[in-house]
Tab-separated table of C-alpha atoms and ligand atoms in Angstrom:
chain	number	residue	atom	x	y	z
A	29	MET	CA	140.857	84.097	98.598
A	30	LYS	CA	140.321	85.757	95.258
A	31	PHE	CA	139.432	83.721	92.198
A	32	ASN	CA	142.902	83.230	90.655
A	33	THR	CA	144.100	81.843	93.985
A	34	LYS	CA	140.971	79.773	94.566
A	35	VAL	CA	141.307	77.759	91.354
A	36	ILE	CA	144.689	76.582	92.613
A	37	HIS	CA	144.183	76.438	96.393
A	38	GLY	CA	140.452	76.647	97.184
A	39	ASN	CA	139.538	73.623	99.378
A	40	GLN	CA	142.654	71.940	97.993
A	41	GLN	CA	145.368	70.459	100.177
A	42	ALA	CA	148.446	68.330	99.696
A	43	GLU	CA	147.638	64.621	100.033
A	44	PRO	CA	147.832	63.986	103.806
A	45	HIS	CA	149.569	60.593	103.732
A	46	THR	CA	152.533	61.395	101.459
A	47	GLY	CA	152.437	65.151	100.987
A	48	ALA	CA	151.951	64.761	97.227
A	49	VAL	CA	151.152	68.246	95.922
A	50	ASN	CA	148.765	66.854	93.333
A	51	VAL	CA	145.921	64.615	94.365
A	52	PRO	CA	146.761	61.034	93.382
A	53	VAL	CA	144.387	59.173	91.092
A	54	PHE	CA	142.866	56.704	93.537
A	55	LEU	CA	142.149	53.783	91.237
A	56	THR	CA	140.200	51.775	93.726
A	57	SER	CA	136.609	50.630	93.893
A	58	THR	CA	136.666	49.758	97.583
A	59	PHE	CA	138.453	50.599	100.848
A	60	ALA	CA	139.759	48.274	103.557
A	61	GLN	CA	137.846	48.522	106.845
A	62	GLU	CA	139.488	48.083	110.256
A	63	SER	CA	136.457	46.392	111.725
A	64	PRO	CA	132.943	46.094	110.242
A	65	GLY	CA	131.696	49.625	109.590
A	66	LYS	CA	134.897	51.200	111.011
A	67	LEU	CA	136.388	53.122	108.106
A	68	ARG	CA	139.942	54.494	108.013
A	69	ALA	CA	139.197	57.818	106.345
A	70	GLY	CA	135.459	57.783	105.724
A	71	TYR	CA	135.706	55.963	102.388
A	72	GLU	CA	133.770	52.762	101.840
A	73	TYR	CA	132.973	52.205	98.160
A	74	SER	CA	133.834	54.534	95.261
A	75	ARG	CA	130.282	55.046	94.026
A	76	GLY	CA	129.593	56.777	97.345
A	77	SER	CA	132.862	58.656	97.344
A	78	ASN	CA	136.440	58.402	96.170
A	79	PRO	CA	139.297	60.637	97.341
A	80	THR	CA	140.146	61.949	93.851
A	81	ARG	CA	136.516	62.741	93.096
A	82	GLN	CA	136.157	64.240	96.563
A	83	ALA	CA	139.111	66.556	95.887
A	84	LEU	CA	137.435	67.728	92.683
A	85	GLU	CA	134.067	68.120	94.393
A	86	ASP	CA	135.643	70.260	97.124
A	87	ALA	CA	137.404	72.421	94.519
A	88	LEU	CA	134.127	72.845	92.610
A	89	ALA	CA	132.365	74.013	95.767
A	90	SER	CA	135.132	76.550	96.325
A	91	ILE	CA	135.103	78.139	92.866
A	92	GLU	CA	131.294	78.380	92.761
A	93	ASN	CA	131.034	79.686	96.351
A	94	GLY	CA	128.909	76.730	97.479
A	95	THR	CA	129.091	74.252	100.338
A	96	ARG	CA	128.802	71.071	98.310
A	97	GLY	CA	130.154	70.044	94.929
A	98	LEU	CA	129.274	66.828	93.115
A	99	ALA	CA	131.018	65.398	90.055
A	100	PHE	CA	129.153	63.313	87.474
A	101	GLY	CA	130.020	61.247	84.414
A	102	SER	CA	128.668	63.994	82.124
A	103	GLY	CA	126.825	67.297	82.244
A	104	LEU	CA	123.611	65.491	81.412
A	105	ALA	CA	124.144	63.016	84.268
A	106	ALA	CA	124.286	66.085	86.542
A	107	THR	CA	121.045	67.428	85.030
A	108	ASP	CA	119.477	63.990	85.446
A	109	ALA	CA	120.277	64.087	89.175
A	110	VAL	CA	118.602	67.487	89.596
A	111	LEU	CA	115.422	66.258	87.884
A	112	LYS	CA	115.313	63.271	90.241
A	113	LEU	CA	114.648	65.690	93.110
A	114	LEU	CA	111.142	66.019	91.638
A	115	ASN	CA	108.010	63.896	91.849
A	116	PRO	CA	105.456	62.904	89.185
A	117	GLY	CA	103.132	65.833	88.456
A	118	ASP	CA	105.722	68.470	89.359
A	119	GLU	CA	106.299	71.238	86.845
A	120	VAL	CA	109.542	72.659	85.544
A	121	ILE	CA	109.833	75.999	83.788
A	122	ALA	CA	112.861	76.214	81.508
A	123	GLY	CA	114.292	78.756	79.113
A	124	ASP	CA	113.231	78.413	75.486
A	125	ASP	CA	116.816	78.692	74.180
A	126	LEU	CA	118.506	75.706	75.776
A	127	TYR	CA	121.316	73.304	75.070
A	128	GLY	CA	119.733	70.693	72.762
A	129	GLY	CA	120.573	67.800	75.082
A	130	SER	CA	118.832	69.495	78.006
A	131	TYR	CA	115.714	69.891	75.873
A	132	ARG	CA	116.015	66.222	74.904
A	133	ILE	CA	116.364	64.819	78.447
A	134	PHE	CA	113.423	66.991	79.584
A	135	THR	CA	111.003	66.120	76.803
A	136	LYS	CA	112.091	62.637	75.713
A	137	LEU	CA	112.922	61.152	79.084
A	138	PHE	CA	111.378	62.933	82.032
A	139	GLU	CA	107.991	63.749	80.488
A	140	LYS	CA	107.599	59.968	80.465
A	141	TYR	CA	107.801	60.060	84.268
A	142	GLN	CA	105.040	62.673	84.435
A	143	LEU	CA	107.177	65.740	84.948
A	144	LYS	CA	105.762	68.701	83.006
A	145	PHE	CA	107.978	71.176	81.204
A	146	LYS	CA	107.124	74.681	80.060
A	147	PHE	CA	109.577	76.592	77.903
A	148	ILE	CA	109.431	80.357	78.161
A	149	ASN	CA	111.403	83.433	77.193
A	150	PHE	CA	112.969	84.880	80.335
A	151	ASP	CA	113.428	88.346	78.800
A	152	HIS	CA	110.279	89.397	80.602
A	153	PRO	CA	110.293	88.133	84.218
A	154	GLU	CA	106.560	88.919	84.494
A	155	LYS	CA	105.989	86.051	82.014
A	156	LEU	CA	107.599	83.788	84.587
A	157	ALA	CA	105.119	84.857	87.250
A	158	GLU	CA	102.305	83.968	84.798
A	159	ALA	CA	103.782	80.546	84.035
A	160	ILE	CA	104.231	79.514	87.684
A	161	THR	CA	101.520	77.292	89.179
A	162	GLU	CA	101.273	75.606	92.576
A	163	LYS	CA	102.911	72.565	90.928
A	164	THR	CA	106.027	74.435	89.835
A	165	ARG	CA	109.060	73.063	91.679
A	166	LEU	CA	112.047	73.983	89.519
A	167	ILE	CA	113.180	76.770	87.221
A	168	TRP	CA	115.983	75.801	84.845
A	169	VAL	CA	117.932	78.498	83.038
A	170	GLU	CA	121.087	78.923	81.008
A	171	SER	CA	122.898	82.237	80.823
A	172	PRO	CA	124.330	82.970	78.357
A	173	THR	CA	122.251	80.573	76.290
A	174	ASN	CA	123.421	78.128	73.704
A	175	PRO	CA	123.699	79.081	70.858
A	176	LEU	CA	122.056	82.543	70.756
A	177	MET	CA	123.924	84.061	73.703
A	178	LYS	CA	120.787	85.439	75.348
A	179	LEU	CA	121.074	86.379	78.995
A	180	VAL	CA	118.761	85.653	81.881
A	181	ASP	CA	118.649	88.059	84.808
A	182	ILE	CA	119.436	85.485	87.484
A	183	GLU	CA	119.018	87.823	90.444
A	184	THR	CA	115.542	88.993	89.382
A	185	ILE	CA	114.376	85.427	88.755
A	186	SER	CA	115.772	84.248	92.087
A	187	ARG	CA	113.672	86.875	93.878
A	188	ILE	CA	110.553	85.333	92.306
A	189	THR	CA	111.545	81.721	93.093
A	190	LYS	CA	112.531	82.493	96.702
A	191	GLU	CA	109.081	83.874	97.483
A	192	GLN	CA	107.472	80.624	96.362
A	193	ASP	CA	109.757	77.834	97.513
A	194	ILE	CA	110.801	76.918	93.971
A	195	LEU	CA	114.333	75.747	93.189
A	196	LEU	CA	116.363	77.768	90.724
A	197	ALA	CA	119.029	75.840	88.803
A	198	VAL	CA	121.443	77.600	86.463
A	199	ASP	CA	123.461	75.862	83.753
A	200	ASN	CA	126.647	77.930	84.059
A	201	THR	CA	128.599	76.037	81.390
A	202	PHE	CA	129.013	78.937	78.939
A	203	ALA	CA	130.113	81.554	81.459
A	204	SER	CA	132.245	79.271	83.673
A	205	PRO	CA	132.763	80.233	87.333
A	206	TYR	CA	135.424	82.713	86.255
A	207	LEU	CA	132.814	84.984	84.675
A	208	GLN	CA	129.728	84.311	86.784
A	209	ASN	CA	128.724	82.693	90.081
A	210	PRO	CA	124.963	81.997	90.038
A	211	LEU	CA	124.810	80.988	93.720
A	212	ASP	CA	125.888	84.522	94.632
A	213	LEU	CA	123.020	85.814	92.481
A	214	GLY	CA	120.458	83.748	94.385
A	215	ALA	CA	120.382	80.433	92.493
A	216	ASP	CA	120.020	77.204	94.509
A	217	ILE	CA	121.920	74.884	92.192
A	218	VAL	CA	124.597	75.559	89.612
A	219	MET	CA	125.242	72.948	86.955
A	220	HIS	CA	128.210	72.579	84.603
A	221	SER	CA	129.127	70.473	81.684
A	222	ALA	CA	132.696	70.167	83.020
A	223	THR	CA	133.505	68.783	79.571
A	224	LYS	CA	133.745	72.408	78.466
A	225	TYR	CA	135.631	75.229	80.277
A	226	LEU	CA	136.277	73.419	83.576
A	227	GLY	CA	138.098	70.541	81.882
A	228	GLY	CA	139.233	72.951	79.216
A	229	HIS	CA	141.261	70.623	77.007
A	230	SER	CA	138.640	68.578	75.139
A	231	ASP	CA	139.945	65.396	76.739
A	232	VAL	CA	137.170	64.422	79.157
A	233	VAL	CA	133.380	64.261	79.433
A	234	ALA	CA	132.212	65.289	82.901
A	235	GLY	CA	129.488	67.146	84.776
A	236	ALA	CA	129.142	69.058	88.009
A	237	LEU	CA	126.602	70.393	90.463
A	238	VAL	CA	127.270	72.857	93.249
A	239	CYS	CA	124.794	74.099	95.819
A	240	LYS	CA	124.854	76.287	98.879
A	241	GLU	CA	122.164	74.794	101.069
A	242	LYS	CA	123.532	71.788	102.989
A	243	SER	CA	120.381	69.650	103.022
A	244	LEU	CA	119.966	70.117	99.262
A	245	GLY	CA	123.595	69.000	98.900
A	246	GLU	CA	122.772	65.882	100.931
A	247	GLN	CA	119.737	65.088	98.777
A	248	LEU	CA	121.754	65.467	95.579
A	249	HIS	CA	124.551	63.336	96.977
A	250	PHE	CA	122.020	60.656	97.848
A	251	ILE	CA	120.751	60.707	94.242
A	252	GLN	CA	124.311	60.546	92.910
A	253	PHE	CA	125.035	57.567	95.184
A	254	ALA	CA	121.734	55.808	94.511
A	255	SER	CA	121.693	56.353	90.725
A	256	GLY	CA	125.430	55.992	90.199
A	257	GLY	CA	126.171	58.606	87.524
A	258	ILE	CA	129.562	59.363	89.103
A	259	LEU	CA	132.775	60.656	87.569
A	260	GLY	CA	135.669	58.160	87.683
A	261	PRO	CA	138.930	58.987	89.477
A	262	HIS	CA	141.050	59.539	86.390
A	263	ASP	CA	138.517	61.874	84.795
A	264	SER	CA	138.145	63.653	88.143
A	265	TYR	CA	141.882	64.261	88.101
A	266	LEU	CA	141.717	65.719	84.591
A	267	VAL	CA	138.993	68.186	85.559
A	268	LEU	CA	140.859	69.128	88.744
A	269	ARG	CA	143.942	69.811	86.652
A	270	GLY	CA	141.887	71.827	84.173
A	271	ILE	CA	140.466	74.003	86.943
A	272	LYS	CA	143.972	75.131	87.966
A	273	THR	CA	144.305	77.133	84.737
A	274	LEU	CA	140.647	78.115	84.398
A	275	ALA	CA	141.253	81.771	85.263
A	276	LEU	CA	144.131	82.174	82.814
A	277	ARG	CA	142.319	80.397	80.037
A	278	VAL	CA	138.982	82.171	80.322
A	279	GLN	CA	140.763	85.512	80.483
A	280	ARG	CA	142.333	84.770	77.092
A	281	HIS	CA	139.125	83.213	75.706
A	282	SER	CA	137.385	86.483	76.560
A	283	GLU	CA	140.060	88.722	75.025
A	284	ASN	CA	140.023	86.727	71.799
A	285	GLY	CA	136.223	86.458	71.825
A	286	GLU	CA	135.797	90.232	72.038
A	287	LYS	CA	138.198	90.853	69.147
A	288	ILE	CA	136.555	88.261	66.942
A	289	ALA	CA	133.058	89.529	67.714
A	290	GLN	CA	134.184	93.046	66.720
A	291	TYR	CA	135.771	91.778	63.527
A	292	LEU	CA	132.709	89.774	62.486
A	293	SER	CA	130.299	92.601	63.223
A	294	ASN	CA	132.209	94.768	60.719
A	295	HIS	CA	132.413	92.113	58.004
A	296	PRO	CA	130.259	92.801	54.921
A	297	LYS	CA	129.113	89.176	54.552
A	298	VAL	CA	128.082	88.765	58.169
A	299	GLY	CA	124.512	89.475	59.286
A	300	GLN	CA	123.999	89.492	63.046
A	301	VAL	CA	126.654	88.674	65.650
A	302	PHE	CA	125.412	87.329	68.977
A	303	TYR	CA	127.931	88.195	71.698
A	304	PRO	CA	127.105	89.767	75.079
A	305	GLY	CA	130.236	91.935	74.951
A	306	LEU	CA	129.019	93.909	71.928
A	307	ALA	CA	127.257	97.190	72.669
A	308	SER	CA	124.679	96.079	70.069
A	309	HIS	CA	123.700	93.046	72.187
A	310	PRO	CA	120.216	93.811	73.579
A	311	GLN	CA	121.308	92.758	77.070
A	312	HIS	CA	124.780	94.285	77.077
A	313	GLU	CA	124.008	96.270	80.246
A	314	LEU	CA	122.849	93.140	82.066
A	315	ALA	CA	125.984	91.323	80.852
A	316	LYS	CA	128.160	94.059	82.345
A	317	ARG	CA	126.308	93.795	85.651
A	318	GLN	CA	126.019	90.038	85.901
A	319	MET	CA	129.279	88.809	84.364
A	320	ARG	CA	132.922	89.683	84.973
A	321	GLY	CA	133.763	89.426	81.264
A	322	PHE	CA	132.074	88.145	78.122
A	323	GLY	CA	133.803	84.866	77.336
A	324	GLY	CA	134.791	83.052	74.186
A	325	MET	CA	131.413	81.889	72.876
A	326	LEU	CA	129.619	83.675	70.077
A	327	SER	CA	127.431	82.935	67.108
A	328	PHE	CA	126.634	84.734	63.884
A	329	ASN	CA	124.582	84.410	60.738
A	330	PHE	CA	125.083	85.489	57.156
A	331	LYS	CA	123.668	88.569	55.479
A	332	SER	CA	122.598	86.350	52.582
A	333	GLY	CA	120.705	84.057	54.970
A	334	ALA	CA	121.978	81.173	52.840
A	335	LYS	CA	122.655	77.759	54.289
A	336	GLU	CA	125.264	77.173	51.555
A	337	ASP	CA	127.294	80.168	52.768
A	338	ALA	CA	127.439	78.753	56.270
A	339	ILE	CA	128.435	75.300	55.049
A	340	HIS	CA	131.030	76.659	52.650
A	341	PHE	CA	132.549	78.794	55.411
A	342	LEU	CA	132.734	75.797	57.763
A	343	GLU	CA	134.427	73.663	55.118
A	344	LYS	CA	137.067	76.330	54.457
A	345	LEU	CA	138.202	76.849	58.053
A	346	LYS	CA	141.748	75.687	58.760
A	347	ILE	CA	142.521	76.558	62.373
A	348	PHE	CA	138.961	76.449	63.703
A	349	THR	CA	137.970	72.783	63.812
A	350	LEU	CA	134.445	71.843	62.789
A	351	ALA	CA	133.305	69.853	65.805
A	352	GLU	CA	130.692	69.609	68.512
A	353	SER	CA	131.555	70.850	71.996
A	354	LEU	CA	133.237	74.029	73.211
A	355	GLY	CA	135.364	75.532	75.925
A	356	GLY	CA	138.654	73.802	75.094
A	357	VAL	CA	141.938	75.572	74.386
A	358	GLU	CA	141.458	75.040	70.647
A	359	SER	CA	139.015	77.067	68.565
A	360	LEU	CA	135.991	75.136	67.338
A	361	ALA	CA	133.189	75.924	64.929
A	362	ASN	CA	129.781	74.323	65.138
A	363	TYR	CA	126.716	74.265	62.921
A	364	PRO	CA	123.848	74.181	65.456
A	365	CYS	CA	121.002	73.210	63.120
A	366	MET	CA	122.704	69.963	62.070
A	367	MET	CA	124.955	69.335	65.068
A	368	THR	CA	124.280	70.452	68.653
A	369	HIS	CA	120.650	71.463	68.095
A	370	ALA	CA	119.545	68.794	65.634
A	371	SER	CA	117.339	67.261	68.360
A	372	ILE	CA	115.040	70.325	68.370
A	373	PRO	CA	112.155	70.053	65.882
A	374	GLU	CA	112.857	72.254	62.830
A	375	GLU	CA	109.802	74.488	63.164
A	376	ARG	CA	110.621	75.259	66.774
A	377	ARG	CA	114.302	75.723	65.985
A	378	LEU	CA	113.579	78.316	63.282
A	379	GLN	CA	111.128	80.109	65.554
A	380	LEU	CA	113.885	80.487	68.129
A	381	GLY	CA	116.303	81.953	65.574
A	382	ILE	CA	118.533	78.890	65.240
A	383	THR	CA	118.446	79.287	61.487
A	384	ASN	CA	120.201	77.288	58.792
A	385	ASP	CA	122.818	80.039	58.331
A	386	LEU	CA	123.754	80.230	62.020
A	387	VAL	CA	127.326	79.335	62.978
A	388	ARG	CA	128.590	79.064	66.549
A	389	LEU	CA	132.230	79.643	67.434
A	390	SER	CA	134.076	78.562	70.541
A	391	VAL	CA	137.022	80.915	70.411
A	392	GLY	CA	140.176	79.265	71.757
A	393	ILE	CA	143.324	80.692	73.285
A	394	GLU	CA	145.505	80.735	70.157
A	395	ASP	CA	147.051	83.969	68.831
A	396	VAL	CA	144.083	86.044	67.792
A	397	GLU	CA	145.798	87.204	64.564
A	398	ASP	CA	145.875	83.597	63.342
A	399	LEU	CA	142.211	83.156	64.205
A	400	LEU	CA	141.244	86.392	62.440
A	401	ASN	CA	143.214	85.365	59.338
A	402	ASP	CA	141.447	82.030	59.323
A	403	LEU	CA	138.019	83.663	59.490
A	404	GLU	CA	139.006	86.164	56.801
A	405	GLN	CA	140.066	83.477	54.316
A	406	ALA	CA	137.054	81.280	55.056
A	407	LEU	CA	134.592	84.177	54.660
A	408	GLY	CA	136.396	85.270	51.495
B	4	LIG	C1	127.633	70.351	76.616
B	4	LIG	C2	126.577	71.011	77.391
B	4	LIG	C3	125.736	70.283	78.236
B	4	LIG	C4	125.807	68.771	78.338
B	4	LIG	O1	126.987	68.339	78.937
B	4	LIG	P1	127.696	66.932	78.598
B	4	LIG	O2	128.943	66.999	79.406
B	4	LIG	O3	127.914	66.880	77.125
B	4	LIG	O4	126.746	65.873	79.058
B	4	LIG	C5	124.795	70.972	78.974
B	4	LIG	N1	124.665	72.307	78.877
B	4	LIG	C6	125.453	73.036	78.072
B	4	LIG	C7	125.254	74.516	78.006
B	4	LIG	C8	126.423	72.422	77.299
B	4	LIG	O5	127.180	73.152	76.480
């Protein structure tokens, strides 16, 4: 099946008992057994598995070309499960331009359990080879990154990790499976904040993992079962429903994103625009090779460099809503230094380029003329 078909049919069947075309929301914590240990359909207790969550997990595996999907109560619960594969003393190498919450769970939570984290710039894969030690067990990357839209060459990195028995996990939240499938590029684990494009309607917080290797899938399922960070049946249904329109939505997000990036890059008040679809993006060639489109996420700063300009712009927006999060049908604007990336120490944040005049946009699927008019009046 091709992608547009897979989001609707991939590993998805009508409910076997009634023929219901949509998977029912199985609001049950437990399942009647015929005799001790003799289960009717393999279900025992909903922390272990639940038919609605299972349907979502199967659909996730299909759209990311993996063998096992797992659905969690949030993106960070999914990240938490990956880190629990590791042992004290193990080292993780992560990108230096990460979602703020990923940085927080690494440094504020897991360093306490003696995991070591190194943050590097993946622009130069030879730097990765230098950073790897015999203790390195996991490489964690985002591509494109949040909020600076930097790309990581997943295939090149996977060649390095495969030689050394190191796991490569890719946070694929920004691209979504419509634009990029990291498992096909050699990653071992793909992670999503399903809160974003997979759910797509800003109505649910959820996370996902997909992997190809069966025994890794078993280990991650054991962690999910043992730690309990599962997604409930109703939320599983919402994400499953979101996935059905993922292809249509991301297509429009990308069309609108490209037009808005072009518009901003020609605006006299705008400094730099960070969008992989622009020819001026330093990794535009890699973006064309690695992604099937450029998506709806972009960020920009002001020529003046002034914090006040960014704040004034954000206050003036009418259609773009000033809010955390991204990937929903509605356009959102975010101010990384005070919102999504406030957990990164200021000195480090500025070093990375997450300056006080940086604005991030999640371009929605509205009519692009209305979005352009909104930006025009707010910049004016
Ligand atoms: C939102 C987000 C997360 C965290 O996901 P939650 O669902 O909020 O826990 C992780 N990575 C990226 C890139 C995100 O945008």
